Backbone as a chain_set.jsonl record, in Angstrom:
{"seq": "MEEEFPKYMKYYKDLLDENGGQFLSGDDLTIADLDALHTVRYYALGIADFIPTDSLEAYPEIESWIQRVLDYPSVKEYYANQAK", "coords": {"N": [[119.871, 103.42, 90.553], [120.438, 101.89, 92.728], [121.361, 103.605, 94.734], [119.145, 105.167, 95.109], [117.085, 103.522, 95.956], [116.941, 103.028, 98.865], [115.932, 105.548, 99.643], [113.356, 105.574, 98.525], [112.185, 103.448, 99.913], [112.318, 104.434, 102.501], [110.552, 106.547, 102.24], [108.078, 105.179, 101.857], [108.007, 103.782, 104.299], [107.901, 105.917, 106.1], [105.376, 106.968, 105.396], [103.742, 104.865, 106.25], [104.303, 104.929, 109.022], [103.387, 107.528, 109.696], [100.695, 107.222, 109.282], [99.633, 105.351, 111.002], [100.613, 102.789, 110.609], [99.346, 100.566, 109.402], [98.297, 100.747, 106.703], [99.136, 102.705, 103.771], [97.664, 105.072, 103.738], [96.208, 105.162, 106.065], [93.92, 103.365, 108.18], [92.724, 101.542, 106.488], [92.768, 99.765, 103.379], [93.713, 101.458, 100.397], [93.658, 102.961, 97.11], [96.201, 103.952, 96.91], [97.81, 102.115, 98.28], [97.496, 99.879, 96.619], [98.609, 100.754, 94.217], [101.257, 101.316, 95.008], [102.006, 98.788, 95.89], [102.357, 97.251, 93.574], [104.642, 98.464, 92.458], [106.612, 98.192, 94.531], [106.728, 95.414, 94.864], [107.775, 94.711, 92.417], [110.473, 95.384, 92.68], [111.312, 93.409, 94.46], [111.208, 91.151, 92.94], [113.486, 90.925, 91.481], [113.811, 91.999, 88.996], [114.357, 94.648, 88.48], [117.164, 96.598, 87.65], [120.183, 96.284, 89.424], [118.986, 95.863, 91.882], [118.77, 93.618, 94.305], [117.02, 90.472, 94.872], [116.565, 90.077, 97.57], [116.322, 92.562, 98.652], [114.303, 93.835, 100.123], [114.408, 92.785, 102.633], [115.77, 94.314, 104.442], [113.901, 96.047, 105.257], [111.643, 95.506, 107.261], [109.152, 96.57, 107.987], [108.044, 97.312, 105.579], [107.885, 94.846, 104.309], [105.994, 93.628, 105.986], [103.802, 95.274, 105.526], [103.373, 94.729, 102.777], [102.536, 92.067, 102.977], [100.178, 92.421, 104.466], [98.615, 93.826, 102.627], [98.486, 91.916, 100.554], [97.074, 89.956, 101.898], [94.603, 91.051, 102.197], [91.179, 90.576, 101.677], [89.897, 91.056, 99.038], [92.103, 91.602, 97.434], [93.57, 89.285, 97.74], [91.809, 87.492, 96.537], [91.855, 88.503, 93.921], [94.549, 87.97, 93.111], [94.513, 85.201, 93.348], [92.768, 84.52, 91.319], [94.262, 85.351, 89.157], [96.19, 83.468, 88.94], [95.033, 81.361, 87.72]], "CA": [[118.775, 102.964, 91.379], [120.99, 101.332, 93.961], [121.435, 104.659, 95.747], [117.817, 105.745, 95.287], [116.179, 102.55, 96.559], [116.678, 103.311, 100.293], [115.1, 106.746, 99.764], [111.983, 105.175, 98.243], [111.7, 102.615, 101.003], [112.111, 105.341, 103.636], [109.319, 107.282, 101.944], [106.954, 104.29, 102.164], [108.023, 103.524, 105.746], [107.413, 107.138, 106.744], [103.93, 107.023, 105.188], [103.141, 103.893, 107.163], [104.439, 105.45, 110.381], [102.539, 108.708, 109.851], [99.29, 106.876, 109.147], [99.239, 104.293, 111.919], [101.344, 101.553, 110.395], [98.631, 99.482, 108.723], [98.291, 101.002, 105.267], [99.815, 103.965, 103.454], [96.812, 106.245, 103.97], [95.393, 105.028, 107.263], [93.558, 102.062, 108.718], [92.132, 100.658, 105.491], [93.399, 99.71, 102.069], [93.288, 102.453, 99.411], [94.319, 102.865, 95.806], [97.62, 104.25, 97.125], [98.456, 100.845, 98.62], [97.5, 99.006, 95.448], [99.579, 101.288, 93.267], [102.6, 101.131, 95.563], [102.288, 97.353, 95.964], [102.883, 96.823, 92.273], [106.007, 98.985, 92.32], [107.518, 97.615, 95.528], [106.908, 93.986, 94.562], [108.65, 94.671, 91.247], [111.847, 95.373, 93.176], [111.59, 92.133, 95.123], [111.25, 90.082, 91.944], [114.806, 90.854, 90.878], [113.746, 92.477, 87.618], [114.976, 95.976, 88.433], [118.627, 96.588, 87.622], [120.954, 96.59, 90.633], [118.187, 95.664, 93.083], [118.72, 92.165, 94.55], [115.716, 89.956, 95.286], [116.43, 90.17, 99.031], [116.457, 93.973, 99.007], [113.293, 94.285, 101.083], [114.679, 92.215, 103.954], [116.243, 95.402, 105.302], [112.742, 96.894, 105.556], [110.587, 94.61, 107.745], [107.859, 97.264, 107.984], [107.543, 97.248, 104.205], [107.5, 93.45, 104.079], [104.739, 93.409, 106.709], [102.764, 95.99, 104.781], [103.096, 93.944, 101.575], [101.756, 90.897, 103.361], [98.835, 92.892, 104.845], [97.884, 94.131, 101.386], [98.226, 90.651, 99.858], [96.1, 89.203, 102.687], [93.307, 91.726, 102.124], [90.337, 89.606, 100.958], [89.697, 91.296, 97.602], [93.41, 91.49, 96.777], [93.869, 87.853, 97.753], [90.96, 86.899, 95.506], [92.375, 88.931, 92.624], [95.759, 87.215, 92.784], [94.14, 83.786, 93.18], [92.184, 84.401, 89.978], [95.328, 85.564, 88.163], [96.985, 82.242, 88.86], [94.265, 80.35, 86.969]], "C": [[119.257, 102.44, 92.731], [121.03, 102.367, 95.085], [120.064, 105.245, 96.06], [116.871, 104.818, 96.052], [115.918, 102.819, 98.043], [115.811, 104.557, 100.506], [113.628, 106.405, 99.537], [111.409, 104.356, 99.392], [111.464, 103.448, 102.264], [110.816, 106.129, 103.451], [108.1, 106.432, 102.304], [106.874, 104.004, 103.667], [107.484, 104.737, 106.504], [105.902, 107.292, 106.577], [103.204, 106.067, 106.129], [103.16, 104.419, 108.596], [103.485, 106.615, 110.647], [101.058, 108.358, 109.895], [98.886, 105.655, 109.964], [99.837, 102.931, 111.664], [100.639, 100.436, 109.664], [98.71, 99.606, 107.204], [98.85, 102.398, 105.011], [98.997, 105.206, 103.783], [95.906, 106.104, 105.184], [95.117, 103.589, 107.627], [92.983, 101.086, 107.701], [92.878, 100.789, 104.163], [92.827, 100.789, 101.152], [94.018, 102.196, 98.103], [95.819, 103.155, 95.93], [98.389, 102.969, 97.449], [98.569, 99.943, 97.395], [98.52, 99.461, 94.415], [101.01, 101.043, 93.741], [102.978, 99.653, 95.618], [102.927, 96.857, 94.674], [104.347, 97.241, 92.109], [106.975, 98.294, 93.266], [107.758, 96.127, 95.256], [107.81, 93.79, 93.344], [110.118, 94.602, 91.681], [112.226, 94.012, 93.756], [111.687, 90.963, 94.145], [112.608, 89.95, 91.26], [114.843, 91.307, 89.429], [114.478, 93.811, 87.469], [116.494, 95.855, 88.497], [119.199, 97.02, 88.967], [120.157, 96.479, 91.932], [118.083, 94.156, 93.303], [117.357, 91.729, 95.079], [115.502, 90.025, 96.798], [116.474, 91.613, 99.537], [115.462, 94.446, 100.06], [113.516, 93.735, 102.487], [115.169, 93.27, 104.951], [115.1, 96.309, 105.76], [111.576, 96.018, 106.027], [109.207, 95.263, 107.773], [107.221, 97.197, 106.6], [107.106, 95.825, 103.877], [106.18, 93.124, 104.777], [103.569, 94.075, 105.997], [102.382, 95.222, 103.513], [102.203, 92.761, 101.924], [100.335, 91.285, 103.766], [97.996, 93.178, 103.605], [97.53, 92.835, 100.666], [97.199, 89.791, 100.586], [94.706, 89.836, 102.684], [92.39, 90.882, 101.225], [90.193, 89.844, 99.451], [91.007, 91.205, 96.822], [93.8, 90.019, 96.672], [93.07, 87.139, 96.654], [91.467, 87.253, 94.106], [93.587, 88.088, 92.222], [95.472, 85.717, 92.614], [93.552, 83.569, 91.787], [93.223, 84.606, 88.883], [96.13, 84.303, 87.937], [96.303, 81.171, 88.021], [94.529, 80.427, 85.501]], "O": [[118.559, 102.541, 93.739], [120.766, 102.047, 96.244], [119.846, 105.763, 97.155], [115.953, 105.289, 96.723], [114.755, 102.838, 98.448], [115.034, 104.607, 101.459], [112.755, 106.884, 100.262], [110.263, 104.562, 99.791], [110.517, 103.195, 103.008], [110.075, 106.346, 104.409], [107.189, 106.91, 102.98], [105.783, 103.988, 104.237], [106.7, 104.591, 107.442], [105.218, 107.704, 107.513], [102.186, 106.415, 106.726], [102.15, 104.361, 109.299], [102.851, 106.677, 111.701], [100.256, 109.095, 110.47], [97.897, 104.996, 109.644], [99.593, 101.999, 112.432], [101.274, 99.435, 109.329], [99.139, 98.68, 106.514], [99.015, 103.182, 105.945], [99.554, 106.265, 104.071], [94.936, 106.85, 105.32], [95.949, 102.705, 107.42], [92.776, 99.916, 108.021], [93.525, 101.799, 103.885], [91.617, 101.015, 101.126], [94.881, 101.323, 98.013], [96.615, 102.654, 95.136], [99.495, 102.763, 96.948], [99.607, 99.322, 97.162], [99.213, 98.641, 93.813], [101.865, 100.615, 92.967], [104.141, 99.302, 95.417], [103.919, 96.13, 94.697], [105.181, 96.449, 91.671], [108.045, 97.855, 92.846], [108.88, 95.643, 95.407], [108.53, 92.795, 93.262], [110.906, 93.846, 91.111], [113.341, 93.532, 93.554], [112.198, 89.9, 94.497], [112.855, 88.979, 90.545], [115.806, 91.028, 88.714], [115.133, 94.064, 86.458], [117.034, 95.098, 89.303], [118.751, 97.999, 89.564], [120.609, 96.953, 92.974], [117.374, 93.479, 92.558], [116.628, 92.529, 95.666], [114.359, 90.031, 97.254], [116.646, 91.844, 100.734], [115.759, 95.373, 100.813], [112.87, 94.183, 103.433], [114.995, 93.12, 106.161], [115.308, 97.227, 106.553], [110.622, 95.807, 105.277], [108.198, 94.58, 107.6], [106.006, 97.043, 106.472], [106.074, 95.622, 103.238], [105.34, 92.419, 104.216], [102.486, 93.502, 105.885], [101.197, 95.079, 103.21], [101.221, 92.493, 101.231], [99.386, 90.566, 103.451], [96.821, 92.819, 103.539], [96.397, 92.669, 100.215], [96.52, 88.979, 99.957], [93.74, 89.212, 103.123], [92.79, 90.512, 100.122], [90.355, 88.908, 98.668], [91.011, 90.775, 95.668], [94.297, 89.57, 95.64], [93.602, 86.291, 95.937], [91.501, 86.402, 93.217], [93.635, 87.556, 91.114], [96.128, 85.048, 91.816], [93.813, 82.547, 91.152], [93.066, 84.077, 87.783], [96.686, 84.098, 86.858], [96.931, 80.179, 87.651], [93.965, 79.651, 84.73]]}, "num_chains": 1, "name": "protein.A"}
């Protein structure tokens, strides 16, 4: 996974670049963002073998995208309710 991780992050970065930089499929949140969010955040949690918790620091575009998705009102509400 250590060698594959940069390829995956490049794939997500390229999607963002191709679609305007806000979300993976354009200017608004889609199921693609929600699905990818779960996977990408998994890497940052330090659960995946050979992927350090700071692995996303090398990908500021991905970190910004994660924050945009997490700040989306319905996503924010979902995670707030999960914490209860």
